[in-house]
Each structure stands twice: as C-alpha cells, then as structure tokens.
C-alpha cells in the first residue's frame, strides 16, 4: 500500500469517527443561518464556521479545518469563483459545493472549472442538501452525469483548450480502456451505462475510473468531464 492509499484510508476512518465539518459561505445572514440550522440538526454534521464573502471564508479556513465548504457565487469583496480557485491551490483543500440558481448563473460553470465538486440550487429540499454534503465529503460529485454534460455543452466556449502536446501527454498515460471510460463519462453516461456499452462489470468501470482520477490527479467526476473537454476528447454538442 502506498503513502497516498494509507492517508486516504486514515482520512476515511477519521471521518467515520467525527462529524463532517462544514463552513457555510453566503453574504445573506438569513440564508447562512437557515443552512446552518439544517446542518447542525444532523448528528453527523458540524457547522464549524460561517462567512459573508470569499475573502472572509479564506481567512476563516486559515484557522479552521473543514471537510466541505458550501459556497455562494455572487458575494461582495471576493466572489465564490475566486474563493474556490484559491482554496483549490491549497494543500488538501476542502470540498466545495457551489450555491447557484443553475439555469441563470453562468459563474457557476467557472466555479466548477476552478475546482468545485458540484452544485446546489438555493431552493434545494433539505434532504437533498444533506445528502449532497455527505456525498461530497465522501469524495464524490453531486452533479448528475447528464447535468454535467448539459452544463458543459452550454458553456463550452468558456473552456481554455489545452495545448495539443500537453493534451497528448495526459492521454498517453491512460490505457486504451481508461481512455474509453473517460470519453463515455464525459458523454454523460453513468457507470452502469458505461459497463453495458463496454461489456464489462460495473465494478470494473469503477476501478478504471479510479485509476483515471489517480493518473490525471483529479478529485472527482466533474473535474474529469471538464478535463475531457479541455483536451478535446469530447466536444460540445452546440
């Protein structure tokens, strides 16, 4: 077992032994209070801090450890996109859930590209909100595959394509089957659909995808789809 595997296993054990630590970032005090109230009512979740803008959030996270940050987009001083980007540059950053109106807030896509693990709609039902926190804390994405694809198709023009040589280098470290899996993930297929398409077991798809994340140094499915667009493995339908 390598050092990374050992650390990941240790982190997973730690999370099972303590609540998920959450920071809520929103410039509206009543919104922050509402989210914090819902979260703190759960025995496995602990709100460890609140902030009114991105700069305040960065300062808070300098002194407070968190597993998940619920991040608004439109805020004064520093918005959620810039805060997400800066957090992603830190070692072992928390997972970021972006708060967005989804259909109208184009900045949400920029936050995804900056490293957010997914999206929450501000009027999301409490049970979905709580489930999203737990999913992201476990290292997964809260954006459904087809939603990710639709969002990327809509905003593909905002992507910065990778240089051809750099794209080739990244693809070269993948096996042919891993490249097939990445392409199908980026097309919006679920693991079970990919398994059916490739005539393999779903567990095999999960294994391949795990290796893709490791080799390409990606955190989750969302980042994998963004990368596939950036390197030209898939292209916008628009």
Short mmCIF file of C-alpha atoms in Angstrom, two decimals:
data_model
loop_
_atom_site.label_atom_id
_atom_site.label_comp_id
_atom_site.label_asym_id
_atom_site.label_seq_id
_atom_site.Cartn_x
_atom_site.Cartn_y
_atom_site.Cartn_z
CA UNK A 1 0.00 0.00 0.00
CA UNK A 2 1.46 3.37 -0.94
CA UNK A 3 1.50 6.52 1.15
CA UNK A 4 -1.47 8.07 -0.62
CA UNK A 5 -3.64 4.99 -0.08
CA UNK A 6 -2.67 4.91 3.57
CA UNK A 7 -3.52 8.59 4.03
CA UNK A 8 -6.86 8.21 2.23
CA UNK A 9 -7.81 5.22 4.39
CA UNK A 10 -6.83 7.12 7.51
CA UNK A 11 -8.89 10.14 6.42
CA UNK A 12 -11.91 7.90 5.79
CA UNK A 13 -11.58 6.35 9.25
CA UNK A 14 -11.30 9.80 10.81
CA UNK A 15 -14.48 10.95 9.06
CA UNK A 16 -16.37 7.94 10.37
CA UNK A 17 -15.28 8.82 13.90
CA UNK A 18 -16.21 12.51 13.79
CA UNK A 19 -18.90 14.69 12.21
CA UNK A 20 -18.41 16.22 8.76
CA UNK A 21 -17.03 19.71 9.32
CA UNK A 22 -18.84 22.31 7.20
CA UNK A 23 -18.29 26.01 6.56
CA UNK A 24 -21.20 28.00 5.10
CA UNK A 25 -20.33 31.00 2.93
CA UNK A 26 -23.10 33.39 1.84
CA UNK A 27 -23.50 37.16 2.01
CA UNK A 28 -27.09 36.88 3.22
CA UNK A 29 -27.17 36.26 7.00
CA UNK A 30 -30.62 34.67 6.94
CA UNK A 31 -29.56 32.22 4.23
CA UNK A 32 -26.43 31.29 6.20
CA UNK A 33 -28.48 30.84 9.35
CA UNK A 34 -31.01 28.65 7.55
CA UNK A 35 -28.40 26.33 6.08
CA UNK A 36 -26.51 26.18 9.37
CA UNK A 37 -29.68 25.28 11.28
CA UNK A 38 -30.48 22.42 8.91
CA UNK A 39 -26.90 21.13 9.02
CA UNK A 40 -26.37 21.40 12.77
CA UNK A 41 -29.52 19.37 13.41
CA UNK A 42 -27.72 16.32 11.96
CA UNK A 43 -25.63 14.16 14.31
CA UNK A 44 -23.01 13.51 11.62
CA UNK A 45 -22.55 17.14 10.52
CA UNK A 46 -20.99 20.04 12.40
CA UNK A 47 -21.01 23.64 11.16
CA UNK A 48 -17.58 24.91 12.21
CA UNK A 49 -17.88 28.40 10.76
CA UNK A 50 -19.76 30.92 8.64
CA UNK A 51 -18.51 33.66 6.34
CA UNK A 52 -20.14 36.51 4.43
CA UNK A 53 -17.81 36.58 1.42
CA UNK A 54 -14.92 34.71 -0.18
CA UNK A 55 -12.16 36.70 1.50
CA UNK A 56 -13.71 36.15 4.90
CA UNK A 57 -14.02 32.44 4.09
CA UNK A 58 -10.32 32.15 3.19
CA UNK A 59 -9.34 33.85 6.43
CA UNK A 60 -11.66 31.56 8.39
CA UNK A 61 -10.24 28.46 6.72
CA UNK A 62 -6.71 29.59 7.60
CA UNK A 63 -7.54 28.84 11.22
CA UNK A 64 -10.42 26.36 10.98
CA UNK A 65 -10.27 22.91 9.38
CA UNK A 66 -13.27 21.93 7.25
CA UNK A 67 -14.26 18.99 5.07
CA UNK A 68 -16.90 20.78 2.96
CA UNK A 69 -17.49 24.44 2.10
CA UNK A 70 -20.97 25.45 0.93
CA UNK A 71 -20.08 28.40 -1.30
CA UNK A 72 -22.34 31.11 -2.69
CA UNK A 73 -21.38 32.66 -6.05
CA UNK A 74 -22.42 36.31 -6.01
CA UNK A 75 -20.82 37.98 -2.98
CA UNK A 76 -19.08 41.30 -2.29
CA UNK A 77 -15.30 41.66 -1.69
CA UNK A 78 -14.49 38.25 -3.19
CA UNK A 79 -16.96 36.07 -5.06
CA UNK A 80 -17.33 32.31 -4.80
CA UNK A 81 -15.49 31.59 -8.04
CA UNK A 82 -12.28 33.31 -6.92
CA UNK A 83 -12.54 31.83 -3.43
CA UNK A 84 -12.99 28.35 -4.91
CA UNK A 85 -9.94 28.81 -7.11
CA UNK A 86 -7.78 29.99 -4.22
CA UNK A 87 -8.91 27.17 -1.97
CA UNK A 88 -8.08 24.68 -4.70
CA UNK A 89 -4.49 25.93 -4.72
CA UNK A 90 -4.05 24.99 -1.08
CA UNK A 91 -2.73 21.60 0.05
CA UNK A 92 -5.52 19.17 0.94
CA UNK A 93 -8.32 21.68 0.30
CA UNK A 94 -11.89 21.14 1.49
CA UNK A 95 -14.54 20.04 -0.99
CA UNK A 96 -16.58 22.89 -2.46
CA UNK A 97 -20.33 22.84 -3.07
CA UNK A 98 -21.42 25.83 -5.13
CA UNK A 99 -24.73 27.54 -4.41
CA UNK A 100 -26.32 28.64 -7.65
CA UNK A 101 -29.56 29.40 -9.42
CA UNK A 102 -28.16 26.95 -12.03
CA UNK A 103 -30.08 27.97 -15.13
CA UNK A 104 -29.19 31.65 -14.90
CA UNK A 105 -25.90 31.92 -13.05
CA UNK A 106 -23.14 31.35 -15.60
CA UNK A 107 -20.48 31.92 -12.95
CA UNK A 108 -21.39 28.51 -11.58
CA UNK A 109 -19.58 26.95 -14.50
CA UNK A 110 -16.48 29.00 -13.79
CA UNK A 111 -16.56 27.70 -10.21
CA UNK A 112 -16.76 24.13 -11.50
CA UNK A 113 -13.73 24.72 -13.67
CA UNK A 114 -11.98 26.32 -10.68
CA UNK A 115 -12.38 23.09 -8.72
CA UNK A 116 -15.86 22.90 -7.22
CA UNK A 117 -17.12 19.37 -6.63
CA UNK A 118 -20.68 20.16 -7.62
CA UNK A 119 -23.73 22.35 -7.46
CA UNK A 120 -26.60 23.06 -5.13
CA UNK A 121 -29.66 25.01 -6.16
CA UNK A 122 -30.56 27.50 -3.45
CA UNK A 123 -34.09 26.17 -3.13
CA UNK A 124 -32.90 22.56 -2.84
CA UNK A 125 -35.03 20.43 -0.45
CA UNK A 126 -33.34 19.84 2.92
CA UNK A 127 -32.98 16.09 2.40
CA UNK A 128 -31.16 16.64 -0.92
CA UNK A 129 -28.97 19.30 0.64
CA UNK A 130 -27.93 16.94 3.42
CA UNK A 131 -27.33 14.08 1.01
CA UNK A 132 -25.14 16.33 -1.13
CA UNK A 133 -22.98 17.29 1.85
CA UNK A 134 -22.41 13.63 2.69
CA UNK A 135 -21.70 12.64 -0.91
CA UNK A 136 -19.13 15.39 -1.41
CA UNK A 137 -17.49 14.69 1.94
CA UNK A 138 -17.04 11.08 0.79
CA UNK A 139 -15.14 12.31 -2.26
CA UNK A 140 -17.81 12.10 -4.94
CA UNK A 141 -19.63 14.65 -7.10
CA UNK A 142 -23.18 15.84 -6.51
CA UNK A 143 -23.76 16.72 -10.16
CA UNK A 144 -25.52 14.00 -12.14
CA UNK A 145 -23.57 12.92 -15.24
CA UNK A 146 -26.09 14.24 -17.77
CA UNK A 147 -26.46 17.51 -15.88
CA UNK A 148 -22.69 17.95 -16.05
CA UNK A 149 -22.70 17.27 -19.78
CA UNK A 150 -25.57 19.67 -20.41
CA UNK A 151 -23.89 22.41 -18.40
CA UNK A 152 -20.58 21.90 -20.22
CA UNK A 153 -22.30 21.93 -23.61
CA UNK A 154 -23.85 25.24 -22.68
CA UNK A 155 -20.63 26.88 -21.53
CA UNK A 156 -18.00 25.04 -23.57
CA UNK A 157 -16.86 28.34 -25.10
CA UNK A 158 -15.55 29.42 -21.70
CA UNK A 159 -13.12 26.49 -21.55
CA UNK A 160 -9.46 27.07 -22.26
CA UNK A 161 -8.32 24.27 -24.57
CA UNK A 162 -5.13 22.52 -23.55
CA UNK A 163 -2.09 22.82 -25.80
CA UNK A 164 -2.04 19.85 -28.23
CA UNK A 165 1.20 18.40 -26.87
CA UNK A 166 0.03 18.74 -23.29
CA UNK A 167 -3.29 17.08 -24.16
CA UNK A 168 -1.47 14.21 -25.87
CA UNK A 169 0.81 13.78 -22.86
CA UNK A 170 -2.13 13.50 -20.49
CA UNK A 171 -3.94 10.99 -22.66
CA UNK A 172 -0.75 8.98 -23.18
CA UNK A 173 -0.62 7.93 -19.53
CA UNK A 174 -4.04 6.28 -19.84
CA UNK A 175 -4.60 2.79 -21.20
CA UNK A 176 -6.92 2.41 -24.18
CA UNK A 177 -9.71 1.15 -21.92
CA UNK A 178 -9.23 4.01 -19.45
CA UNK A 179 -9.46 6.46 -22.32
CA UNK A 180 -12.69 4.77 -23.45
CA UNK A 181 -14.11 5.09 -19.95
CA UNK A 182 -13.14 8.76 -19.66
CA UNK A 183 -14.74 9.55 -23.01
CA UNK A 184 -18.00 7.84 -22.02
CA UNK A 185 -18.02 9.57 -18.62
CA UNK A 186 -17.65 12.89 -20.44
CA UNK A 187 -20.54 11.98 -22.73
CA UNK A 188 -22.78 11.82 -19.67
CA UNK A 189 -23.09 8.07 -19.20
CA UNK A 190 -23.42 6.57 -15.73
CA UNK A 191 -21.17 3.75 -14.54
CA UNK A 192 -23.85 1.15 -15.27
CA UNK A 193 -24.39 2.52 -18.78
CA UNK A 194 -20.65 2.51 -19.44
CA UNK A 195 -20.44 -1.10 -18.24
CA UNK A 196 -23.18 -2.10 -20.68
CA UNK A 197 -21.54 -0.21 -23.53
CA UNK A 198 -18.12 -1.82 -22.92
CA UNK A 199 -19.48 -5.26 -21.96
CA UNK A 200 -17.75 -5.26 -18.58
CA UNK A 201 -18.88 -5.32 -14.94
CA UNK A 202 -19.80 -2.05 -13.26
CA UNK A 203 -17.10 -2.70 -10.64
CA UNK A 204 -14.57 -2.83 -13.49
CA UNK A 205 -15.72 0.58 -14.69
CA UNK A 206 -15.32 1.96 -11.16
CA UNK A 207 -11.80 0.51 -10.99
CA UNK A 208 -10.83 2.07 -14.33
CA UNK A 209 -12.30 5.41 -13.33
CA UNK A 210 -10.46 5.38 -10.02
CA UNK A 211 -7.21 4.85 -11.90
CA UNK A 212 -8.08 7.71 -14.26
CA UNK A 213 -8.56 10.07 -11.31
CA UNK A 214 -5.26 8.98 -9.80
CA UNK A 215 -3.23 9.20 -13.00
CA UNK A 216 -4.63 12.58 -14.04
CA UNK A 217 -4.60 13.94 -10.46
CA UNK A 218 -8.31 14.71 -10.48
CA UNK A 219 -10.64 14.84 -7.49
CA UNK A 220 -13.96 13.69 -8.92
CA UNK A 221 -16.21 13.05 -11.91
CA UNK A 222 -16.86 16.73 -12.51
CA UNK A 223 -13.17 17.53 -12.92
CA UNK A 224 -12.76 14.50 -15.19
CA UNK A 225 -15.50 15.77 -17.51
CA UNK A 226 -14.04 19.28 -17.58
CA UNK A 227 -10.63 17.86 -18.45
CA UNK A 228 -12.09 15.73 -21.25
CA UNK A 229 -13.49 18.90 -22.82
CA UNK A 230 -10.27 20.85 -22.31
CA UNK A 231 -8.10 18.23 -24.02
CA UNK A 232 -10.59 17.72 -26.84
CA UNK A 233 -11.52 14.14 -26.02
CA UNK A 234 -15.17 15.20 -26.36
CA UNK A 235 -16.64 18.34 -27.87
CA UNK A 236 -19.69 20.47 -27.28
CA UNK A 237 -22.87 19.37 -28.96
CA UNK A 238 -23.63 23.01 -29.59
#
